[in-house]
Coordinates of C-alpha atoms in Angstrom, one line a residue:
M1 CA 54.3 138.1 123.9
I2 CA 56.5 141.1 123.4
K3 CA 56.6 142.2 119.6
T4 CA 59.4 144.7 118.6
Q5 CA 59.7 146.6 115.3
L6 CA 62.4 148.6 113.6
Y7 CA 62.5 152.5 114.2
I8 CA 63.7 154.3 111.1
D9 CA 63.3 158.0 110.2
G10 CA 61.3 158.7 113.2
Q11 CA 58.7 155.7 112.4
W12 CA 58.1 152.4 113.9
Q13 CA 57.9 149.7 111.3
S14 CA 58.2 146.1 110.3
S15 CA 61.2 144.9 108.3
I16 CA 60.8 144.9 104.5
D17 CA 60.1 141.3 104.3
N18 CA 58.2 141.2 107.6
A19 CA 60.6 138.6 109.0
T20 CA 60.8 138.1 112.8
R21 CA 63.1 136.2 115.1
D22 CA 62.1 134.3 118.2
I23 CA 63.8 135.8 121.5
V24 CA 64.4 133.1 124.1
N25 CA 64.5 133.2 127.8
P26 CA 67.8 131.5 128.8
A27 CA 66.5 130.5 132.0
D28 CA 63.9 128.1 130.5
E29 CA 64.0 128.4 126.8
A30 CA 60.7 129.8 126.6
V31 CA 60.0 132.2 123.6
I32 CA 59.4 135.7 125.2
A33 CA 59.3 137.8 122.1
Q34 CA 59.1 138.3 118.4
A35 CA 61.7 140.7 117.1
A36 CA 61.7 142.2 113.6
E37 CA 64.6 140.8 111.6
G38 CA 65.9 143.4 109.7
T39 CA 67.8 143.0 106.2
R40 CA 70.4 144.9 104.3
L41 CA 67.6 146.9 102.7
D42 CA 66.3 148.0 106.2
A43 CA 69.8 149.1 107.0
R44 CA 70.2 151.1 103.9
R45 CA 67.0 152.9 104.7
A46 CA 68.1 153.8 108.2
I47 CA 71.6 154.9 106.9
A48 CA 69.7 157.1 104.4
A49 CA 67.5 158.6 107.1
A50 CA 70.6 159.1 109.4
R51 CA 72.4 160.8 106.4
A52 CA 69.7 163.1 105.5
A53 CA 69.3 164.1 109.1
F54 CA 72.9 164.8 109.7
D55 CA 73.0 166.9 106.6
G56 CA 69.9 168.8 107.7
P57 CA 69.3 170.9 110.8
W58 CA 70.6 168.3 113.4
R59 CA 74.1 169.3 112.5
Q60 CA 73.1 173.0 113.6
T61 CA 72.3 171.8 117.1
T62 CA 74.2 173.6 119.9
I63 CA 76.1 171.8 122.7
R64 CA 73.7 173.1 125.2
D65 CA 70.9 171.6 123.2
R66 CA 72.6 168.1 123.2
A67 CA 73.5 168.3 126.7
K68 CA 70.0 168.8 127.7
L69 CA 69.1 165.9 125.5
L70 CA 71.6 163.6 127.2
N71 CA 70.2 164.5 130.7
K72 CA 66.6 164.1 129.6
I73 CA 67.6 160.4 128.5
A74 CA 69.2 159.8 131.7
D75 CA 65.9 160.9 133.5
L76 CA 63.7 158.7 131.2
V77 CA 66.2 155.7 132.2
D78 CA 65.6 156.4 135.7
R79 CA 61.9 156.6 135.4
D80 CA 61.8 153.1 133.6
T81 CA 64.6 151.5 135.5
A82 CA 62.4 148.7 136.8
E83 CA 60.9 147.8 133.4
L84 CA 64.3 148.0 131.8
A85 CA 65.8 145.8 134.6
R86 CA 63.1 143.3 134.2
L87 CA 63.6 143.1 130.4
E88 CA 67.4 142.7 130.9
S89 CA 67.2 139.9 133.4
L90 CA 64.5 138.1 131.2
N91 CA 66.5 138.4 128.0
T92 CA 70.0 137.7 129.4
G93 CA 69.5 135.6 132.5
K94 CA 71.5 137.7 134.8
T95 CA 70.2 138.6 138.1
V96 CA 67.8 141.6 138.5
T97 CA 70.1 143.0 141.1
E98 CA 72.8 143.1 138.4
S99 CA 70.2 144.5 135.8
R100 CA 69.4 147.2 138.2
T101 CA 72.9 148.2 138.7
D102 CA 73.4 148.3 135.1
M103 CA 70.4 150.8 134.7
G104 CA 72.0 153.0 137.3
D105 CA 75.3 152.9 135.4
I106 CA 73.5 153.8 132.0
A107 CA 71.9 156.8 133.6
A108 CA 75.2 157.9 135.2
T109 CA 77.0 157.3 131.5
F110 CA 74.4 159.8 130.0
R111 CA 74.8 162.4 132.6
Y112 CA 78.6 162.3 132.6
F113 CA 78.7 162.9 128.7
A114 CA 76.2 165.6 129.1
A115 CA 78.3 167.4 131.6
L116 CA 81.3 166.8 129.2
V117 CA 79.6 168.1 126.2
A118 CA 78.3 171.2 128.1
A119 CA 81.7 172.0 128.9
E120 CA 83.0 171.4 125.3
S121 CA 85.0 174.4 123.7
G122 CA 87.4 175.0 120.9
A123 CA 91.2 176.1 121.6
V124 CA 92.7 179.2 120.3
N125 CA 96.2 178.5 119.0
E126 CA 99.1 181.0 119.1
A127 CA 99.3 182.7 115.7
P128 CA 100.3 186.0 113.9
H129 CA 98.6 189.1 115.2
H130 CA 96.2 189.3 112.1
V131 CA 95.2 185.5 112.3
I132 CA 92.6 183.7 114.3
S133 CA 93.6 180.1 114.6
R134 CA 91.3 177.7 116.4
T135 CA 91.1 174.0 117.0
L136 CA 87.7 172.7 116.8
R137 CA 85.9 169.3 117.4
E138 CA 83.1 168.5 115.0
P139 CA 80.9 165.3 114.6
V140 CA 82.0 162.5 112.5
G141 CA 78.6 162.1 110.8
V142 CA 76.6 159.0 110.7
C143 CA 77.5 156.4 113.2
G144 CA 76.8 152.5 113.0
L145 CA 76.6 151.3 116.6
I146 CA 76.8 147.3 117.0
T147 CA 76.4 146.1 120.5
P148 CA 76.9 142.7 122.2
W149 CA 74.5 140.2 124.0
N150 CA 76.1 140.1 127.5
Y151 CA 75.5 143.8 128.3
P152 CA 73.1 144.9 125.6
L153 CA 71.9 148.3 127.0
L154 CA 75.0 149.4 128.9
Q155 CA 77.3 148.8 126.1
A156 CA 74.8 150.6 123.9
A157 CA 74.9 153.6 126.2
W158 CA 78.6 153.8 126.0
K159 CA 78.4 154.4 122.5
I160 CA 75.0 156.3 122.2
A161 CA 75.8 159.0 124.7
P162 CA 79.0 160.4 123.1
A163 CA 77.8 159.9 119.5
L164 CA 74.7 162.1 120.2
G165 CA 76.7 164.3 122.4
A166 CA 79.0 165.1 119.9
G167 CA 76.4 166.0 117.2
N168 CA 76.3 162.7 115.2
T169 CA 73.4 160.8 114.0
V170 CA 73.1 156.9 114.8
I171 CA 71.8 153.5 113.7
V172 CA 71.8 151.2 116.4
K173 CA 72.1 147.3 115.7
P174 CA 71.8 145.3 118.9
S175 CA 72.5 141.6 119.1
N176 CA 69.7 139.5 117.6
L177 CA 69.8 137.4 120.9
T178 CA 69.2 140.3 123.2
P179 CA 67.2 143.3 121.7
L180 CA 64.6 143.9 124.3
T181 CA 66.1 146.5 126.4
T182 CA 67.5 148.4 123.4
H183 CA 64.0 148.3 121.8
H184 CA 62.5 149.8 125.0
F185 CA 65.2 152.5 125.2
T186 CA 64.3 153.5 121.7
R187 CA 60.7 153.9 123.0
L188 CA 62.1 156.5 125.3
I189 CA 63.9 158.2 122.5
A190 CA 60.7 158.4 120.6
E191 CA 59.1 160.5 123.4
L192 CA 61.7 163.2 122.8
D193 CA 61.4 165.9 120.1
L194 CA 64.2 164.6 117.9
P195 CA 64.2 165.3 114.2
P196 CA 63.4 162.0 112.1
G197 CA 66.5 160.0 111.3
V198 CA 68.7 161.3 114.2
F199 CA 68.3 157.9 116.1
N200 CA 67.3 154.7 114.2
L201 CA 67.1 151.1 115.5
V202 CA 67.6 148.0 113.1
T203 CA 67.4 144.6 114.8
G204 CA 68.5 141.7 112.8
G205 CA 71.5 139.5 112.0
A206 CA 75.2 139.8 110.7
E207 CA 73.9 141.1 107.3
V208 CA 72.7 144.3 109.1
G209 CA 76.0 144.7 110.7
A210 CA 77.8 144.1 107.4
E211 CA 75.9 146.7 105.8
L212 CA 76.7 149.3 108.3
A213 CA 80.5 148.4 107.9
E214 CA 80.4 148.3 104.2
S215 CA 78.1 151.4 103.6
R216 CA 80.1 154.5 102.2
D217 CA 77.4 156.6 103.6
V218 CA 78.4 155.7 107.3
D219 CA 81.3 157.7 108.7
L220 CA 82.0 155.6 111.7
V221 CA 81.4 152.2 113.1
S222 CA 81.7 151.0 116.6
F223 CA 81.6 147.4 117.3
T224 CA 81.7 145.4 120.6
G225 CA 81.7 141.6 120.3
G226 CA 83.8 138.7 119.2
A227 CA 87.3 138.9 117.3
I228 CA 86.0 137.1 114.2
A229 CA 83.3 139.5 113.7
G230 CA 85.6 142.5 114.5
E231 CA 88.1 141.4 111.9
S232 CA 85.4 141.2 109.1
I233 CA 84.0 144.8 110.2
M234 CA 87.5 146.1 110.2
K235 CA 88.1 144.8 106.5
A236 CA 84.7 146.0 105.4
A237 CA 85.1 149.3 106.8
T238 CA 88.2 150.1 104.3
G239 CA 85.7 150.8 101.5
N240 CA 85.6 154.5 102.5
F241 CA 88.2 154.3 105.1
K242 CA 85.5 155.1 107.9
R243 CA 86.5 155.4 111.6
I244 CA 86.2 152.3 113.5
G245 CA 86.1 151.5 117.2
L246 CA 86.4 147.8 118.3
E247 CA 86.1 146.3 121.6
L248 CA 86.7 142.6 121.2
G249 CA 87.1 140.9 124.7
G250 CA 90.1 139.5 126.5
K251 CA 91.8 136.9 128.2
N252 CA 92.4 138.6 131.6
P253 CA 94.7 137.6 134.3
N254 CA 94.2 137.7 137.7
I255 CA 97.5 137.6 139.5
V256 CA 97.8 136.7 143.2
F257 CA 101.1 137.1 145.0
A258 CA 101.9 135.3 148.3
D259 CA 101.9 138.5 150.4
A260 CA 98.2 139.4 149.3
D261 CA 95.2 139.5 151.6
L262 CA 93.9 136.0 150.8
D263 CA 90.4 136.6 152.3
A264 CA 90.1 139.5 149.7
A265 CA 91.8 138.0 146.9
V266 CA 89.7 134.6 147.3
D267 CA 86.4 136.7 147.3
Y268 CA 87.3 138.9 144.4
A269 CA 88.5 136.0 142.4
L270 CA 85.0 134.4 142.7
N271 CA 83.5 137.7 141.6
A272 CA 85.8 138.2 138.8
A273 CA 85.1 134.8 137.3
F274 CA 81.3 134.2 138.1
F275 CA 79.8 137.6 138.0
H276 CA 77.1 137.4 135.2
A277 CA 78.0 133.7 134.9
G278 CA 81.4 134.8 133.6
Q279 CA 79.8 136.5 130.3
V280 CA 81.8 139.8 130.9
C281 CA 84.6 140.8 128.4
S282 CA 86.8 141.6 131.4
A283 CA 86.0 138.4 133.3
G284 CA 89.1 137.1 135.3
S285 CA 88.8 133.6 134.3
R286 CA 92.7 133.1 134.1
L287 CA 93.7 133.0 137.8
M288 CA 97.6 133.1 138.6
I289 CA 98.7 132.1 141.9
E290 CA 102.0 132.2 143.5
D291 CA 103.6 128.9 144.6
G292 CA 103.5 129.3 148.1
I293 CA 99.8 129.8 148.5
Y294 CA 98.7 127.9 145.5
D295 CA 97.2 124.8 147.2
E296 CA 95.6 126.8 150.0
F297 CA 94.0 129.3 147.5
V298 CA 92.6 126.6 145.3
A299 CA 91.1 124.8 148.4
R300 CA 89.4 127.9 149.5
L301 CA 88.0 128.4 146.0
A302 CA 86.9 124.7 146.0
A303 CA 84.9 125.1 149.5
R304 CA 83.2 128.3 148.1
L305 CA 81.9 127.0 144.8
P306 CA 79.2 124.5 145.9
R307 CA 77.6 127.3 147.8
I308 CA 77.2 129.6 144.9
V309 CA 73.2 129.8 144.4
I310 CA 72.4 129.2 140.8
G311 CA 68.9 129.9 139.7
N312 CA 66.4 132.3 138.1
G313 CA 67.8 135.8 138.2
F314 CA 64.3 137.2 139.5
H315 CA 64.6 135.2 142.7
A316 CA 66.2 137.2 145.5
E317 CA 68.7 134.5 146.7
T318 CA 70.1 134.0 143.2
Q319 CA 73.9 134.7 142.7
M320 CA 74.4 133.3 139.3
G321 CA 71.9 132.8 136.4
P322 CA 72.3 130.7 133.1
V323 CA 74.8 131.4 130.2
Q324 CA 73.0 133.1 127.2
S325 CA 72.2 130.6 124.7
A326 CA 72.5 126.9 123.7
H327 CA 75.6 127.8 121.4
Q328 CA 77.5 129.5 124.3
H329 CA 76.4 126.4 126.5
E330 CA 78.0 123.9 124.2
K331 CA 81.3 126.2 123.5
I332 CA 81.9 126.4 127.2
L333 CA 81.6 122.6 128.0
G334 CA 83.6 121.9 125.0
M335 CA 86.3 124.2 126.4
V336 CA 86.3 122.6 129.8
Q337 CA 86.5 119.1 128.3
A338 CA 89.5 120.4 126.2
G339 CA 91.1 121.6 129.2
I340 CA 90.8 118.2 131.0
A341 CA 92.2 116.4 127.8
E342 CA 95.3 118.7 127.9
G343 CA 96.0 117.8 131.7
A344 CA 93.9 120.1 133.6
R345 CA 92.4 118.9 137.0
L346 CA 88.6 119.4 137.2
V347 CA 88.0 120.5 140.8
H348 CA 84.3 121.3 140.6
G349 CA 81.7 121.9 138.0
G350 CA 82.0 121.2 134.4
K351 CA 78.5 120.2 133.9
R352 CA 74.8 121.1 134.1
P353 CA 73.6 121.3 137.7
A354 CA 71.4 118.4 138.8
G355 CA 67.7 118.8 139.3
D356 CA 64.6 119.2 137.3
V357 CA 64.7 123.0 137.6
Y358 CA 67.8 122.9 135.4
A359 CA 66.5 120.4 133.0
R360 CA 65.6 123.3 130.4
G361 CA 67.6 126.5 130.2
F362 CA 71.4 126.8 129.5
W363 CA 72.6 126.1 133.0
L364 CA 76.1 125.4 134.1
E365 CA 77.8 124.7 137.4
P366 CA 80.5 127.3 138.4
T367 CA 83.7 125.4 137.3
L368 CA 87.1 125.4 138.8
L369 CA 90.1 123.8 136.7
A370 CA 93.3 123.6 138.6
D371 CA 97.0 122.7 137.6
V372 CA 96.4 124.7 134.3
R373 CA 99.6 125.5 132.2
A374 CA 100.1 128.6 130.1
D375 CA 100.5 126.7 127.0
M376 CA 96.8 125.0 127.4
R377 CA 94.1 126.4 124.9
I378 CA 91.9 127.2 128.1
A379 CA 94.6 129.6 129.2
K380 CA 94.8 131.3 126.2
E381 CA 91.4 131.5 124.7
E382 CA 88.2 133.6 126.0
I383 CA 85.8 131.4 127.8
F384 CA 83.0 133.6 128.3
G385 CA 81.3 131.5 130.7
P386 CA 81.4 130.5 134.5
V387 CA 85.0 129.1 134.4
I388 CA 88.0 129.8 136.4
T389 CA 91.4 128.3 135.7
A390 CA 94.1 128.2 138.2
E391 CA 97.9 128.3 137.2
R392 CA 101.0 128.6 139.3
F393 CA 103.9 130.9 139.1
D394 CA 107.2 131.1 141.1
S395 CA 108.5 134.5 140.4
E396 CA 107.2 138.1 139.5
A397 CA 109.1 137.8 136.2
Q398 CA 107.4 134.5 135.3
A399 CA 103.9 136.0 136.2
L400 CA 104.6 139.0 134.1
R401 CA 105.9 136.9 131.3
A402 CA 102.9 134.5 131.1
A403 CA 100.3 137.2 131.7
N404 CA 101.5 139.3 128.8
D405 CA 101.9 136.0 126.5
T406 CA 98.3 136.2 125.1
P407 CA 97.1 137.9 121.9
Y408 CA 94.6 140.0 124.2
G409 CA 95.1 143.0 126.3
L410 CA 91.9 144.0 127.7
A411 CA 92.2 143.9 131.5
A412 CA 94.3 142.4 134.3
A413 CA 94.6 142.5 138.1
V414 CA 97.4 142.2 140.8
W415 CA 97.0 141.2 144.3
T416 CA 99.9 142.2 146.8
R417 CA 100.5 144.4 149.8
D418 CA 103.9 145.5 148.2
L419 CA 103.0 148.9 146.6
D420 CA 106.4 148.8 144.6
K421 CA 105.7 145.4 143.1
A422 CA 102.1 146.7 142.3
N423 CA 103.5 149.6 140.5
R424 CA 106.0 147.6 138.6
M425 CA 103.3 145.2 137.5
S426 CA 100.9 147.9 136.6
R427 CA 103.4 149.6 134.3
L428 CA 104.8 146.4 132.6
L429 CA 101.4 144.7 132.1
R430 CA 100.3 145.2 128.5
F431 CA 96.5 145.6 129.2
G432 CA 94.2 148.6 129.1
T433 CA 93.1 148.5 132.5
V434 CA 95.1 147.0 135.4
W435 CA 93.6 147.0 138.9
V436 CA 95.4 146.5 142.0
N437 CA 93.9 144.7 144.8
D438 CA 90.5 145.1 143.1
F439 CA 88.6 143.4 140.2
H440 CA 85.8 144.7 137.7
P441 CA 85.2 148.3 138.8
Y442 CA 84.8 150.9 135.9
F443 CA 83.3 154.3 135.8
P444 CA 82.4 156.9 132.9
E445 CA 85.4 159.1 133.9
A446 CA 88.1 156.6 133.2
P447 CA 88.8 155.0 129.5
W448 CA 87.8 151.6 128.7
G449 CA 89.6 149.4 126.0
G450 CA 92.5 147.1 125.3
Y451 CA 95.6 146.6 123.7
K452 CA 96.3 144.1 120.8
A453 CA 93.5 141.8 119.7
S454 CA 91.2 143.5 122.4
G455 CA 90.4 146.1 120.1
I456 CA 91.0 149.6 118.7
G457 CA 90.1 153.0 120.3
R458 CA 88.7 153.8 123.9
E459 CA 85.2 154.1 125.2
L460 CA 84.1 156.3 128.1
A461 CA 86.1 159.3 129.6
R462 CA 87.2 162.3 127.5
V463 CA 88.6 160.1 124.9
G464 CA 85.3 158.3 124.4
L465 CA 83.7 161.5 123.3
D466 CA 86.6 162.3 121.2
E467 CA 86.3 159.0 119.2
Y468 CA 83.0 160.5 117.7
T469 CA 84.5 163.8 116.5
E470 CA 86.8 165.0 113.8
L471 CA 89.4 167.5 114.6
K472 CA 89.6 170.7 112.4
H473 CA 92.2 173.7 112.3
S474 CA 90.1 177.0 111.5
Y475 CA 92.4 179.5 110.2
I476 CA 91.1 183.3 109.6
N477 CA 93.3 185.9 107.9
L478 CA 91.9 189.1 109.3
A479 CA 94.0 191.3 107.0
P480 CA 94.5 189.5 103.7
K481 CA 97.1 191.3 101.3
A482 CA 97.9 190.3 97.6
M483 CA 101.0 188.1 97.4
G484 CA 102.2 189.6 94.1
W485 CA 103.9 186.5 92.9
F486 CA 102.5 184.4 90.2
G487 CA 102.3 186.4 87.0
A488 CA 102.8 189.7 88.7

């Protein structure tokens, strides 16, 4: 049995009231760990430690020091990749192949920001000859980083690397469903010679996140998760007008025109919807297909779905694991039934797989709903599970109008051989990322984030580092002279 603690001010410790939470393996519902359940008081202690560390010597560290730190962290992630991947699959249910890929991406993220930080320099502005005018980037201060349950350590890395690289101190609050890899990562941080309070870990429920959002001693809060929680964080952050970054998911259209390469488009449509059992903020759960190829495309999908291998993430043949929790399992089934009630046609799935091996755990068959209309709930709301819906469209204008008719704006994809059409659609789709003839790729060099209800701000790329900095104008007068004005 794994037992985790909080990490505050450089010390491992239990929560103030010694409370713990059972952590469950979604594949069989077995309790695999007991995690310390932090409270508001624990969060306040972590905030105080982070504040003291930021106001102390940490603020004087050089960009070279911080770049070296990020590279050391990347090396430690590489060293412990096997164990981190094991914990990630155990806790989330995803295949261990996916988890190993995540760990490689995490190390790459730290190395990318290390290189970016090492190259950091201010800008000298044009000014009168007796003035030195500089534009400087400085750390924001104390950062509360709240991460989701679907990509626990990857999403944490997207926040931790730029936050530490910019010179901030951090309090990390992982999802209370999936804290295990973040806890192990904190053990790696503890191996480094960091001043106490620079990095803090507080596991727990919503009250910990609420304290980070409300506290006047926190200068920035970055949150990845659901829209309802994001809204409450945004409101709470107004107390001291703290900086906020929100990544709140999406309803991501995957638009296939009749001239597309159908073999590739079908293959990628399956990956877009069923990678990590559809529990991806950018999942392509909303498939939009041009009339001329609609029936053939749906038939091809239907032929592939029964062949998807569902099983334990540690088995080499497994292609899709369970969803993460009982709550998520029930929510997905409810949305499927709502879609059917509104007139969608169930082509495959929509239930727990048959067999004793699936009797326990949060298993779902990959599900296809056809003949979905744009006004249906299942076409508008984020599903976050292994469900793909298929809609028809008859023109480029209709596809564009329907795709943009959503409160979200995270990601979209277009499949076509017509580069002029691809360019038009890319420019007019109101989404933070638009892929053409592809789905899901991201890399640290490109920004990630969305329009509208998909969030505020961007992660990764140069802008992802800038999110954790304040911009300062430094003006130095080299030859001050008396003005001889007031009372002269």
